[in-house]
Short mmCIF file of C-alpha atoms and ligand atoms in Angstrom, two decimals:
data_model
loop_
_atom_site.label_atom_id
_atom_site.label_comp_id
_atom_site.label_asym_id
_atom_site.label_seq_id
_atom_site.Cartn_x
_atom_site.Cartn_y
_atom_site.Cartn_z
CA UNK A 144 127.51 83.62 132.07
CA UNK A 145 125.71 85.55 129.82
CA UNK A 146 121.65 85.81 129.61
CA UNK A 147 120.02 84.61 126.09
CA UNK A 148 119.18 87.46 124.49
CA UNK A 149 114.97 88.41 125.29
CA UNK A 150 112.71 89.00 121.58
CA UNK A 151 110.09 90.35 124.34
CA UNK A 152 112.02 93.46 125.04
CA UNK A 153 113.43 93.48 121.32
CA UNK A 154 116.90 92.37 121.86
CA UNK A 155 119.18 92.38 118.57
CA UNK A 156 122.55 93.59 119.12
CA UNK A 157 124.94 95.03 116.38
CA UNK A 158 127.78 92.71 115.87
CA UNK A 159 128.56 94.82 112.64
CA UNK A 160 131.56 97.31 112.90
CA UNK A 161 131.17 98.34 109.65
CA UNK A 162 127.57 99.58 110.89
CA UNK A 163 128.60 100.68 114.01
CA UNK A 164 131.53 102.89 112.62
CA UNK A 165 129.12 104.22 109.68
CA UNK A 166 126.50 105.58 112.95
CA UNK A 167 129.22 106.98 114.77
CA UNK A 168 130.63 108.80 111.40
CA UNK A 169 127.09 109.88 111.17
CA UNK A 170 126.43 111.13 114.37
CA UNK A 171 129.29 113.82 113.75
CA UNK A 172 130.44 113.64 117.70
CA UNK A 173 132.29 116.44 118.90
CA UNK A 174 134.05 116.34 122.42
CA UNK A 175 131.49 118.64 124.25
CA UNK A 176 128.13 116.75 122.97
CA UNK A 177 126.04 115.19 125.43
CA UNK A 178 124.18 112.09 124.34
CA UNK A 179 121.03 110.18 125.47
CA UNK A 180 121.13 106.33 124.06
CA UNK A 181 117.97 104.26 124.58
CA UNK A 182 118.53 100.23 125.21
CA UNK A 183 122.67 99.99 125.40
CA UNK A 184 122.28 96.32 125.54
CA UNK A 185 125.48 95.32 125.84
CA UNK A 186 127.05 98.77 125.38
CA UNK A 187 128.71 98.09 121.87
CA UNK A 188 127.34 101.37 120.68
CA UNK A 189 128.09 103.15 124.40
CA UNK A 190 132.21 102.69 123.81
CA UNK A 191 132.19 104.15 120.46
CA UNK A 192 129.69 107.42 121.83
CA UNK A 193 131.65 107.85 125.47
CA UNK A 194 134.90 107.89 123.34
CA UNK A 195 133.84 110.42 121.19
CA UNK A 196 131.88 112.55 123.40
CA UNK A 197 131.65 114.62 126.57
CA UNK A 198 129.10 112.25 128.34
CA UNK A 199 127.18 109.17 127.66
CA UNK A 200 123.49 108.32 129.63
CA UNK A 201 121.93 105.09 128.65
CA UNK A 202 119.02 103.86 129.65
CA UNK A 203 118.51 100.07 129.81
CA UNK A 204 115.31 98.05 130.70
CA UNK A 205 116.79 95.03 131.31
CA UNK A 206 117.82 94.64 134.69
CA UNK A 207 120.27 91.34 133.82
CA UNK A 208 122.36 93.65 131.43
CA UNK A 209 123.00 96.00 133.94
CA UNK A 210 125.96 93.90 135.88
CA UNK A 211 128.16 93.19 132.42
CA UNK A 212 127.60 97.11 131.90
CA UNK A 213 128.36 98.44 134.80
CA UNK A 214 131.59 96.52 134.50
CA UNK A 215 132.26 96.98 131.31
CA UNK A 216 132.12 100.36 131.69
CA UNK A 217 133.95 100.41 135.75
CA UNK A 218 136.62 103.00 134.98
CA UNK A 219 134.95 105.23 131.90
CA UNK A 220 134.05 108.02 133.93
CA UNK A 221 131.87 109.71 131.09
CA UNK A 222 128.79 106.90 130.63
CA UNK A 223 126.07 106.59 132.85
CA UNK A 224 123.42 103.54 133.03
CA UNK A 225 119.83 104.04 134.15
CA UNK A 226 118.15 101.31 134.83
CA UNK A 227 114.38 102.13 133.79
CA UNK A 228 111.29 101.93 130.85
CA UNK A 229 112.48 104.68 128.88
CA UNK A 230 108.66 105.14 128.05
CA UNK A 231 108.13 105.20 131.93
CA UNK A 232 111.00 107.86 132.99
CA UNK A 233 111.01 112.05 133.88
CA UNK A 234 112.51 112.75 130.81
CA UNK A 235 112.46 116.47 131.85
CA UNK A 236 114.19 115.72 135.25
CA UNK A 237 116.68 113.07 133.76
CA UNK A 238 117.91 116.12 131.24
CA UNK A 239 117.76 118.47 133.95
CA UNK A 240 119.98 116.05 136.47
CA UNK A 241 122.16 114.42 134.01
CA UNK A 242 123.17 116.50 131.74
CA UNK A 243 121.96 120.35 132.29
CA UNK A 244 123.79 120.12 135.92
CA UNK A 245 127.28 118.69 134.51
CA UNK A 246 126.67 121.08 131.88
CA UNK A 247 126.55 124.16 134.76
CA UNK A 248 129.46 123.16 136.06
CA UNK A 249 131.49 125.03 133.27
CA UNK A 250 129.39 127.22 131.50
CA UNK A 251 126.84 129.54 133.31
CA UNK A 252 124.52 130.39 130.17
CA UNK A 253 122.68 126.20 130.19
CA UNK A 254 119.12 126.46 128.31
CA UNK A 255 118.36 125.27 126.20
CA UNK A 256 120.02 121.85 127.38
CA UNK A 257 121.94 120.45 123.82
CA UNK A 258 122.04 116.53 123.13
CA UNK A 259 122.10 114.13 120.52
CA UNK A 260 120.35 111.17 120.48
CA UNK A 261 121.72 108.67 119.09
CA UNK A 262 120.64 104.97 119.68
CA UNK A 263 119.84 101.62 118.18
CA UNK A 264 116.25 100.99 119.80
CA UNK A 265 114.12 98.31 120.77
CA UNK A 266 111.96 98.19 117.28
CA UNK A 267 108.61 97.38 119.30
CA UNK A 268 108.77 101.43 120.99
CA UNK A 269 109.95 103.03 117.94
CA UNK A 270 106.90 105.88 117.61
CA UNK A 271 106.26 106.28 121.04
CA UNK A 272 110.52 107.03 121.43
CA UNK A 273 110.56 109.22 118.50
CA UNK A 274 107.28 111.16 120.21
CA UNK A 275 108.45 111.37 123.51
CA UNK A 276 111.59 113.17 122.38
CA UNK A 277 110.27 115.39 119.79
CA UNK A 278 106.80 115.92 121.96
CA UNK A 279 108.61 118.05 125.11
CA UNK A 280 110.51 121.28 125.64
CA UNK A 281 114.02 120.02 125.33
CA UNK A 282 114.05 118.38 121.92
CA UNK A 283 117.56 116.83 121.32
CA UNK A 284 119.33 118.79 118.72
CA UNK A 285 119.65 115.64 116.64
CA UNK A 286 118.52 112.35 116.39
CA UNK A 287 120.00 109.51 115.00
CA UNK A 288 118.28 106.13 115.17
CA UNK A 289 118.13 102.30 113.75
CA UNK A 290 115.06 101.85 113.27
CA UNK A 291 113.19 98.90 110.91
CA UNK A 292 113.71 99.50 107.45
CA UNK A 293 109.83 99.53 106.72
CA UNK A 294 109.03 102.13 109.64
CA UNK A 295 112.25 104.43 108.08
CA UNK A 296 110.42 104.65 104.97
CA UNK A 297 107.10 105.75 106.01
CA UNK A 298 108.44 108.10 108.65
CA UNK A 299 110.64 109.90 105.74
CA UNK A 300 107.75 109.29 103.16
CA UNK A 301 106.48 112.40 100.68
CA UNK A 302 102.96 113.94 99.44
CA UNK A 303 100.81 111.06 98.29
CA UNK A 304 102.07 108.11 100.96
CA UNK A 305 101.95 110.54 104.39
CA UNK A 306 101.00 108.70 107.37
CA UNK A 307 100.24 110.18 110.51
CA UNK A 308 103.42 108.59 111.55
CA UNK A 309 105.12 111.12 108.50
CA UNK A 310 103.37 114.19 109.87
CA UNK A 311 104.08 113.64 113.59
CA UNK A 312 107.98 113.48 112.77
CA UNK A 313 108.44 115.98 109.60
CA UNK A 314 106.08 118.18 111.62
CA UNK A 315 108.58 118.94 113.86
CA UNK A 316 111.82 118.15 111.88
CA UNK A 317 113.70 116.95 108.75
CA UNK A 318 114.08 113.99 108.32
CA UNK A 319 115.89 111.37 106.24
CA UNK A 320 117.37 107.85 105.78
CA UNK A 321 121.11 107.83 106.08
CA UNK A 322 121.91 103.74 105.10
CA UNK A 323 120.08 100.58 105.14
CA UNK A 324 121.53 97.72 107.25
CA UNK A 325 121.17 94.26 106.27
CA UNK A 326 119.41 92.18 108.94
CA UNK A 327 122.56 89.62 109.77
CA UNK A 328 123.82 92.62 111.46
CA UNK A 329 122.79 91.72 114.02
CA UNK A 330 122.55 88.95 117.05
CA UNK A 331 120.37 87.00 116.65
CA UNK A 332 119.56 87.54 113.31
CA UNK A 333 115.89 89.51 113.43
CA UNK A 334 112.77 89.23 110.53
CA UNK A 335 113.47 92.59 109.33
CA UNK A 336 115.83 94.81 107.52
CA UNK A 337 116.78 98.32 109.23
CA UNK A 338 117.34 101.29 108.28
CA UNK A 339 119.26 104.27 110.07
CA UNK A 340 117.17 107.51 109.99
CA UNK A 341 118.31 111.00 111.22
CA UNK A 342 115.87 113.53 111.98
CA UNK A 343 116.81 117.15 113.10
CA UNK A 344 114.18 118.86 115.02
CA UNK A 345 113.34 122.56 113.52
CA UNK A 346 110.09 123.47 115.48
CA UNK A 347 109.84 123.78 119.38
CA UNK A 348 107.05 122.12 120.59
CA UNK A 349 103.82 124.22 121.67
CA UNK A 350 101.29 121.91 123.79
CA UNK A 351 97.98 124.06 122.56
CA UNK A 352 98.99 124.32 118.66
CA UNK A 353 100.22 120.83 118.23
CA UNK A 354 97.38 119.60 119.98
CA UNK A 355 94.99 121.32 117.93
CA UNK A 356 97.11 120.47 114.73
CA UNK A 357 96.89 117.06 115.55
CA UNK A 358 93.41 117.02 116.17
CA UNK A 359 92.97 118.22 112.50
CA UNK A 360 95.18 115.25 111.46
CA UNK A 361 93.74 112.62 113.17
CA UNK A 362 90.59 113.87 111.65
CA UNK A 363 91.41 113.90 108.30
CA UNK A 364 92.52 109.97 108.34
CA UNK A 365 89.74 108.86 110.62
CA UNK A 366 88.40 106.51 107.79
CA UNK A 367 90.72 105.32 105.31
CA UNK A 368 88.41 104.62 102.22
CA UNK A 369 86.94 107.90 102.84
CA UNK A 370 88.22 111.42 100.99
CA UNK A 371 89.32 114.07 103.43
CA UNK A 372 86.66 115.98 103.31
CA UNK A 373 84.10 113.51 104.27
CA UNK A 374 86.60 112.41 107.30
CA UNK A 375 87.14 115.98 108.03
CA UNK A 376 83.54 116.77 107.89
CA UNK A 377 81.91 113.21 109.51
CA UNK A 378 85.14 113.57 112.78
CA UNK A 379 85.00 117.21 113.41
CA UNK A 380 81.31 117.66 113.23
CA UNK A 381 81.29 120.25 110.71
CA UNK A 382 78.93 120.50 106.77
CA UNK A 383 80.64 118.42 104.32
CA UNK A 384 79.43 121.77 101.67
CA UNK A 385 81.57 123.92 104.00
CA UNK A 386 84.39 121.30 104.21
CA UNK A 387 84.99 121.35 100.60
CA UNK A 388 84.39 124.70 100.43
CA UNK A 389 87.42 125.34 102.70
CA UNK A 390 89.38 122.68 100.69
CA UNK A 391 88.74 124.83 97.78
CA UNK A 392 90.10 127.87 99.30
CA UNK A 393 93.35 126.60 99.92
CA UNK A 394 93.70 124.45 96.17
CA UNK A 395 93.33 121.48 97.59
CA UNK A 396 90.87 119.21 95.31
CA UNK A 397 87.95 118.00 97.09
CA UNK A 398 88.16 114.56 96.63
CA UNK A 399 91.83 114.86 97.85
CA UNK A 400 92.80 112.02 100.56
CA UNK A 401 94.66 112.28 103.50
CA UNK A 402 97.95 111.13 102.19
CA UNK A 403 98.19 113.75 99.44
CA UNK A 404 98.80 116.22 101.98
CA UNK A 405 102.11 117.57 102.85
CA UNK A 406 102.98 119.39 106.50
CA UNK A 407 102.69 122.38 104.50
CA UNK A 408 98.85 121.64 103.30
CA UNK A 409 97.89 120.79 107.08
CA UNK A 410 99.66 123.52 108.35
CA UNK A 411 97.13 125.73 106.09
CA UNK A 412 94.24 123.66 106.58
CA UNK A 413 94.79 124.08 110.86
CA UNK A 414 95.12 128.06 109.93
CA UNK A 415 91.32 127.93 108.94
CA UNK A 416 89.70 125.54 110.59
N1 SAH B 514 121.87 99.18 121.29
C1 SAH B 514 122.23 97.79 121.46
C2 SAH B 514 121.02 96.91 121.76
C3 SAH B 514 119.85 97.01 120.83
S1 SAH B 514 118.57 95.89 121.26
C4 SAH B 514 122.97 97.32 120.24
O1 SAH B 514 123.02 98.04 119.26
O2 SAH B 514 123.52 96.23 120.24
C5 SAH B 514 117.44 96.96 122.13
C6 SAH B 514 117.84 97.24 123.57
O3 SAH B 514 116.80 98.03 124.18
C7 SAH B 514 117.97 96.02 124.47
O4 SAH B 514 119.13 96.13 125.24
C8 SAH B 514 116.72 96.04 125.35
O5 SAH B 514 116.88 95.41 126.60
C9 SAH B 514 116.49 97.52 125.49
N2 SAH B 514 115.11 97.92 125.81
C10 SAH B 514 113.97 97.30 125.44
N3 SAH B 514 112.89 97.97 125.87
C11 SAH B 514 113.35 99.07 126.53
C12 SAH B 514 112.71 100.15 127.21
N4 SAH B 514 111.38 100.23 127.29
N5 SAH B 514 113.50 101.09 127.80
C13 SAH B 514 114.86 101.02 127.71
N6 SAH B 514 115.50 100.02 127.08
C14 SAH B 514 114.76 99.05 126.50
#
Protein backbone atom coordinates (compact mmCIF):
# COMPACT_ATOMS: atom_id res chain seq x y z
CA UNK A 1 0.00 0.00 0.00
CA UNK A 2 1.06 3.22 -0.69
CA UNK A 3 2.05 6.05 2.08
CA UNK A 4 -0.21 9.42 1.98
CA UNK A 5 1.74 11.76 0.53
CA UNK A 6 3.80 14.08 3.62
CA UNK A 7 3.16 18.39 3.11
CA UNK A 8 6.10 18.35 5.87
CA UNK A 9 8.72 17.27 3.45
CA UNK A 10 6.81 19.09 0.49
CA UNK A 11 5.34 16.22 -1.30
CA UNK A 12 3.42 17.17 -4.69
CA UNK A 13 4.02 14.85 -7.41
CA UNK A 14 3.56 15.63 -11.22
CA UNK A 15 0.72 13.68 -12.55
CA UNK A 16 0.97 16.00 -15.72
CA UNK A 17 2.63 14.41 -18.88
CA UNK A 18 2.17 17.27 -20.73
CA UNK A 19 4.56 18.94 -17.98
CA UNK A 20 6.68 16.23 -17.61
CA UNK A 21 7.38 15.85 -21.45
CA UNK A 22 7.75 19.84 -21.77
CA UNK A 23 10.93 19.43 -18.76
CA UNK A 24 12.38 16.64 -20.43
CA UNK A 25 12.18 18.60 -24.01
CA UNK A 26 13.77 21.28 -21.99
CA UNK A 27 16.41 19.63 -20.40
CA UNK A 28 17.88 18.82 -24.00
CA UNK A 29 19.23 15.15 -22.73
CA UNK A 30 21.81 13.68 -24.69
CA UNK A 31 22.91 9.94 -24.13
CA UNK A 32 26.26 10.75 -22.31
CA UNK A 33 24.75 13.45 -19.67
CA UNK A 34 24.92 12.65 -16.18
CA UNK A 35 22.12 13.98 -14.02
CA UNK A 36 21.61 14.77 -10.28
CA UNK A 37 17.61 14.90 -9.39
CA UNK A 38 16.70 16.10 -5.89
CA UNK A 39 13.34 14.41 -4.22
CA UNK A 40 12.35 11.55 -7.06
CA UNK A 41 9.29 10.91 -5.09
CA UNK A 42 7.88 8.41 -6.85
CA UNK A 43 10.36 8.48 -9.75
CA UNK A 44 7.86 9.84 -12.49
CA UNK A 45 10.49 12.30 -13.54
CA UNK A 46 13.53 9.48 -12.94
CA UNK A 47 12.01 7.16 -16.08
CA UNK A 48 11.80 9.94 -18.43
CA UNK A 49 15.79 11.26 -17.32
CA UNK A 50 17.36 7.42 -17.07
CA UNK A 51 15.77 6.89 -20.58
CA UNK A 52 17.25 9.70 -22.01
CA UNK A 53 20.49 9.81 -20.37
CA UNK A 54 23.75 8.08 -19.46
CA UNK A 55 22.99 7.91 -15.64
CA UNK A 56 20.41 8.97 -13.23
CA UNK A 57 21.31 9.73 -9.12
CA UNK A 58 18.38 10.75 -7.06
CA UNK A 59 18.36 11.63 -3.88
CA UNK A 60 15.24 11.01 -1.76
CA UNK A 61 14.53 11.98 1.95
CA UNK A 62 11.86 9.93 2.49
CA UNK A 63 12.79 6.70 3.65
CA UNK A 64 9.02 5.05 2.85
CA UNK A 65 9.54 5.96 -0.94
CA UNK A 66 12.57 4.22 -1.14
CA UNK A 67 10.97 0.42 -1.39
CA UNK A 68 8.37 1.39 -4.49
CA UNK A 69 11.67 2.98 -6.06
CA UNK A 70 13.96 0.66 -5.71
CA UNK A 71 11.47 -1.63 -7.40
CA UNK A 72 10.32 0.39 -9.74
CA UNK A 73 13.47 0.93 -10.92
CA UNK A 74 14.92 -3.22 -10.18
CA UNK A 75 16.28 -3.82 -13.69
CA UNK A 76 17.22 0.01 -15.03
CA UNK A 77 20.74 -0.30 -14.54
CA UNK A 78 21.41 3.55 -15.15
CA UNK A 79 19.40 5.27 -11.88
CA UNK A 80 20.68 5.32 -8.60
CA UNK A 81 18.66 6.24 -5.22
CA UNK A 82 20.34 7.84 -2.22
CA UNK A 83 18.61 7.84 0.56
CA UNK A 84 19.66 11.21 2.44
CA UNK A 85 18.83 15.31 3.28
CA UNK A 86 20.11 16.58 0.18
CA UNK A 87 20.95 19.75 2.36
CA UNK A 88 22.82 17.26 4.73
CA UNK A 89 25.00 15.21 2.00
CA UNK A 90 29.06 15.46 0.62
CA UNK A 91 28.00 16.89 -2.38
CA UNK A 92 31.72 16.97 -3.43
CA UNK A 93 32.20 13.20 -2.62
CA UNK A 94 28.71 12.11 -4.06
CA UNK A 95 30.00 13.83 -7.61
CA UNK A 96 33.27 12.45 -7.12
CA UNK A 97 31.81 8.65 -6.39
CA UNK A 98 28.84 8.69 -8.55
CA UNK A 99 29.45 10.15 -11.38
CA UNK A 100 33.30 11.37 -11.89
CA UNK A 101 34.32 7.47 -11.26
CA UNK A 102 31.72 5.95 -13.93
CA UNK A 103 32.78 8.79 -15.89
CA UNK A 104 36.75 7.42 -15.66
CA UNK A 105 35.85 4.38 -16.69
CA UNK A 106 35.82 5.52 -20.45
CA UNK A 107 37.39 8.65 -20.78
CA UNK A 108 40.75 9.46 -18.98
CA UNK A 109 40.60 13.44 -19.27
CA UNK A 110 37.33 13.71 -16.07
CA UNK A 111 37.47 17.44 -14.54
CA UNK A 112 35.66 19.22 -14.56
CA UNK A 113 32.85 16.54 -13.66
CA UNK A 114 29.65 17.61 -16.30
CA UNK A 115 25.91 17.21 -15.01
CA UNK A 116 22.65 18.56 -15.35
CA UNK A 117 20.42 19.08 -12.79
CA UNK A 118 17.33 18.67 -13.43
CA UNK A 119 14.60 18.14 -10.70
CA UNK A 120 11.18 19.02 -9.42
CA UNK A 121 12.09 20.01 -5.67
CA UNK A 122 10.63 20.09 -2.43
CA UNK A 123 9.43 24.02 -2.58
CA UNK A 124 10.32 24.52 1.27
CA UNK A 125 14.57 24.06 0.26
CA UNK A 126 14.37 25.88 -2.89
CA UNK A 127 17.35 28.70 -2.06
CA UNK A 128 19.34 26.69 0.01
CA UNK A 129 19.28 23.82 -3.26
CA UNK A 130 19.89 26.41 -5.76
CA UNK A 131 23.02 27.69 -3.31
CA UNK A 132 24.42 24.56 -2.56
CA UNK A 133 24.84 23.76 -6.25
CA UNK A 134 25.91 26.99 -7.58
CA UNK A 135 28.05 27.75 -4.13
CA UNK A 136 30.92 24.74 -4.78
CA UNK A 137 33.58 23.82 -7.32
CA UNK A 138 31.61 21.52 -9.51
CA UNK A 139 28.66 23.64 -10.57
CA UNK A 140 26.31 21.48 -12.78
CA UNK A 141 26.50 22.67 -16.29
CA UNK A 142 22.77 23.31 -16.22
CA UNK A 143 20.02 23.51 -14.07
CA UNK A 144 16.62 22.96 -14.64
CA UNK A 145 14.11 23.21 -11.81
CA UNK A 146 10.17 23.52 -10.75
CA UNK A 147 10.21 25.75 -8.55
CA UNK A 148 6.98 28.06 -7.09
CA UNK A 149 5.87 30.39 -9.53
CA UNK A 150 6.38 33.42 -7.07
CA UNK A 151 10.12 32.36 -6.10
CA UNK A 152 10.75 31.93 -10.29
CA UNK A 153 9.96 35.44 -10.65
CA UNK A 154 12.07 37.06 -8.15
CA UNK A 155 15.01 34.76 -8.80
CA UNK A 156 14.83 35.87 -12.72
CA UNK A 157 13.76 39.49 -11.65
CA UNK A 158 15.65 42.80 -13.36
CA UNK A 159 17.18 46.31 -12.09
CA UNK A 160 14.62 47.92 -9.84
CA UNK A 161 12.95 44.51 -8.09
CA UNK A 162 16.62 42.59 -7.30
CA UNK A 163 16.53 40.62 -4.25
CA UNK A 164 19.36 39.13 -2.71
CA UNK A 165 17.77 35.98 -3.82
CA UNK A 166 18.27 37.66 -7.76
CA UNK A 167 21.92 38.45 -7.11
CA UNK A 168 22.94 35.15 -5.46
CA UNK A 169 21.62 33.20 -8.69
CA UNK A 170 22.30 35.77 -11.76
CA UNK A 171 25.61 36.28 -9.94
CA UNK A 172 26.74 33.20 -10.96
CA UNK A 173 24.49 32.39 -14.02
CA UNK A 174 21.67 33.21 -16.49
CA UNK A 175 18.82 32.65 -15.70
CA UNK A 176 15.24 32.44 -16.96
CA UNK A 177 11.65 31.06 -16.74
CA UNK A 178 10.98 28.43 -19.33
CA UNK A 179 6.81 27.74 -18.64
CA UNK A 180 4.46 28.21 -15.88
CA UNK A 181 2.59 25.11 -14.61
CA UNK A 182 -0.78 25.31 -13.33
CA UNK A 183 -1.05 24.04 -9.74
CA UNK A 184 -3.58 20.85 -10.51
CA UNK A 185 -0.47 19.44 -11.88
CA UNK A 186 0.08 18.03 -9.41
CA UNK A 187 -0.94 15.36 -6.45
CA UNK A 188 -2.37 16.64 -4.19
CA UNK A 189 -3.20 19.73 -5.56
CA UNK A 190 -0.66 22.43 -3.66
CA UNK A 191 -1.53 26.50 -2.75
CA UNK A 192 0.72 27.66 -5.36
CA UNK A 193 1.37 27.95 -9.00
CA UNK A 194 4.99 26.85 -10.35
CA UNK A 195 7.04 27.82 -12.55
CA UNK A 196 10.02 25.92 -14.35
CA UNK A 197 13.25 28.03 -14.27
CA UNK A 198 16.61 27.15 -16.00
CA UNK A 199 19.67 28.71 -14.92
CA UNK A 200 23.12 28.06 -16.63
CA UNK A 201 26.00 28.72 -14.44
CA UNK A 202 28.74 31.17 -16.22
CA UNK A 203 31.09 32.02 -13.22
CA UNK A 204 33.13 29.38 -11.15
CA UNK A 205 32.81 29.94 -7.75
CA UNK A 206 35.79 31.68 -5.74
CA UNK A 207 35.24 31.25 -1.77
CA UNK A 208 37.27 34.75 -0.91
CA UNK A 209 35.56 37.02 -3.78
CA UNK A 210 32.07 35.79 -3.38
CA UNK A 211 32.35 36.07 0.15
CA UNK A 212 33.45 39.48 0.10
CA UNK A 213 30.86 40.28 -2.74
CA UNK A 214 28.29 39.08 -0.66
CA UNK A 215 29.26 40.86 2.24
CA UNK A 216 28.78 44.09 0.14
CA UNK A 217 25.27 42.79 -0.73
CA UNK A 218 24.02 41.90 2.37
CA UNK A 219 25.11 45.31 3.35
CA UNK A 220 23.48 47.25 1.00
CA UNK A 221 19.84 45.65 1.93
CA UNK A 222 20.46 45.53 5.64
CA UNK A 223 17.44 47.96 6.19
CA UNK A 224 14.82 48.03 3.72
CA UNK A 225 13.33 51.63 4.13
CA UNK A 226 16.77 52.83 4.10
CA UNK A 227 18.76 54.12 0.66
CA UNK A 228 21.92 52.20 -0.05
CA UNK A 229 24.09 54.42 1.01
CA UNK A 230 22.89 54.83 4.47
CA UNK A 231 22.74 50.76 4.68
CA UNK A 232 26.07 50.65 3.10
CA UNK A 233 27.45 53.24 5.33
CA UNK A 234 25.40 52.33 8.92
CA UNK A 235 26.48 47.93 8.08
CA UNK A 236 29.97 48.35 6.91
CA UNK A 237 31.05 50.95 9.33
CA UNK A 238 32.20 53.37 6.91
CA UNK A 239 31.18 57.84 6.50
CA UNK A 240 27.92 58.08 4.89
CA UNK A 241 29.93 61.53 2.95
CA UNK A 242 32.38 58.91 1.64
CA UNK A 243 29.60 56.37 0.81
CA UNK A 244 27.92 58.64 -1.52
CA UNK A 245 30.90 59.88 -2.63
CA UNK A 246 31.83 56.41 -3.97
CA UNK A 247 28.21 56.04 -5.29
CA UNK A 248 28.93 59.06 -7.26
CA UNK A 249 31.97 57.72 -8.80
CA UNK A 250 30.45 54.89 -10.32
CA UNK A 251 26.85 56.96 -11.57
CA UNK A 252 24.96 55.50 -9.26
CA UNK A 253 22.49 58.27 -7.63
CA UNK A 254 22.83 58.58 -4.04
CA UNK A 255 19.59 58.04 -2.93
CA UNK A 256 19.61 54.85 -5.12
CA UNK A 257 18.13 51.62 -3.20
CA UNK A 258 19.27 48.32 -3.16
CA UNK A 259 17.00 46.91 -5.75
CA UNK A 260 18.02 49.34 -8.49
CA UNK A 261 21.16 47.63 -8.72
CA UNK A 262 22.03 45.14 -11.29
CA UNK A 263 25.05 42.30 -10.84
CA UNK A 264 26.84 44.60 -12.97
CA UNK A 265 26.47 47.80 -10.45
CA UNK A 266 27.60 45.46 -7.41
CA UNK A 267 30.17 43.98 -9.25
CA UNK A 268 31.62 47.74 -9.53
CA UNK A 269 30.64 48.80 -6.24
CA UNK A 270 32.79 45.40 -4.62
CA UNK A 271 35.78 46.73 -7.08
CA UNK A 272 36.02 49.87 -4.74
CA UNK A 273 35.00 49.19 -1.66
N1 LIG B 1 10.00 14.91 -8.24
C1 LIG B 1 8.78 14.25 -7.81
C2 LIG B 1 8.40 14.62 -6.37
C3 LIG B 1 8.32 16.07 -6.04
S1 LIG B 1 7.81 16.34 -4.39
C4 LIG B 1 7.67 14.56 -8.78
O1 LIG B 1 7.86 15.41 -9.63
O2 LIG B 1 6.61 13.97 -8.70
C5 LIG B 1 9.35 16.66 -3.57
C6 LIG B 1 10.15 15.41 -3.24
O3 LIG B 1 11.33 15.80 -2.51
C7 LIG B 1 9.45 14.40 -2.35
O4 LIG B 1 9.65 13.11 -2.84
C8 LIG B 1 10.12 14.56 -0.98
O5 LIG B 1 10.09 13.41 -0.17
C9 LIG B 1 11.53 14.94 -1.38
N2 LIG B 1 12.31 15.67 -0.38
C10 LIG B 1 11.84 16.55 0.54
N3 LIG B 1 12.84 17.07 1.26
C11 LIG B 1 14.00 16.53 0.79
C12 LIG B 1 15.37 16.67 1.13
N4 LIG B 1 15.76 17.49 2.12
N5 LIG B 1 16.29 15.94 0.44
C13 LIG B 1 15.90 15.11 -0.57
N6 LIG B 1 14.61 14.95 -0.93
C14 LIG B 1 13.67 15.63 -0.26
Amino acid sequence: MKNAPKKSLGQNFLRDEVVLHKIIAASDLGSEDFVIEIGPGEGVLTEQLAKHTKKVVAIELDGDLMPQLTEKFATQKNVEFIHADILNINLPALIENHIKNVETRHCLVSTPVNYKLIANIPYYITSPIIRLFLEQENQPKKILLMIQKEVAERIVASKGQMSILSISVQYYGMAEILFRVNKEAFFPVPKVDSAVIKITPNRKFNKELDKKFFRLVKAGFSAKRKTLANNLANSLQLDKDLVSEKLKALSLNENARAQELDIADWQRLAEIF
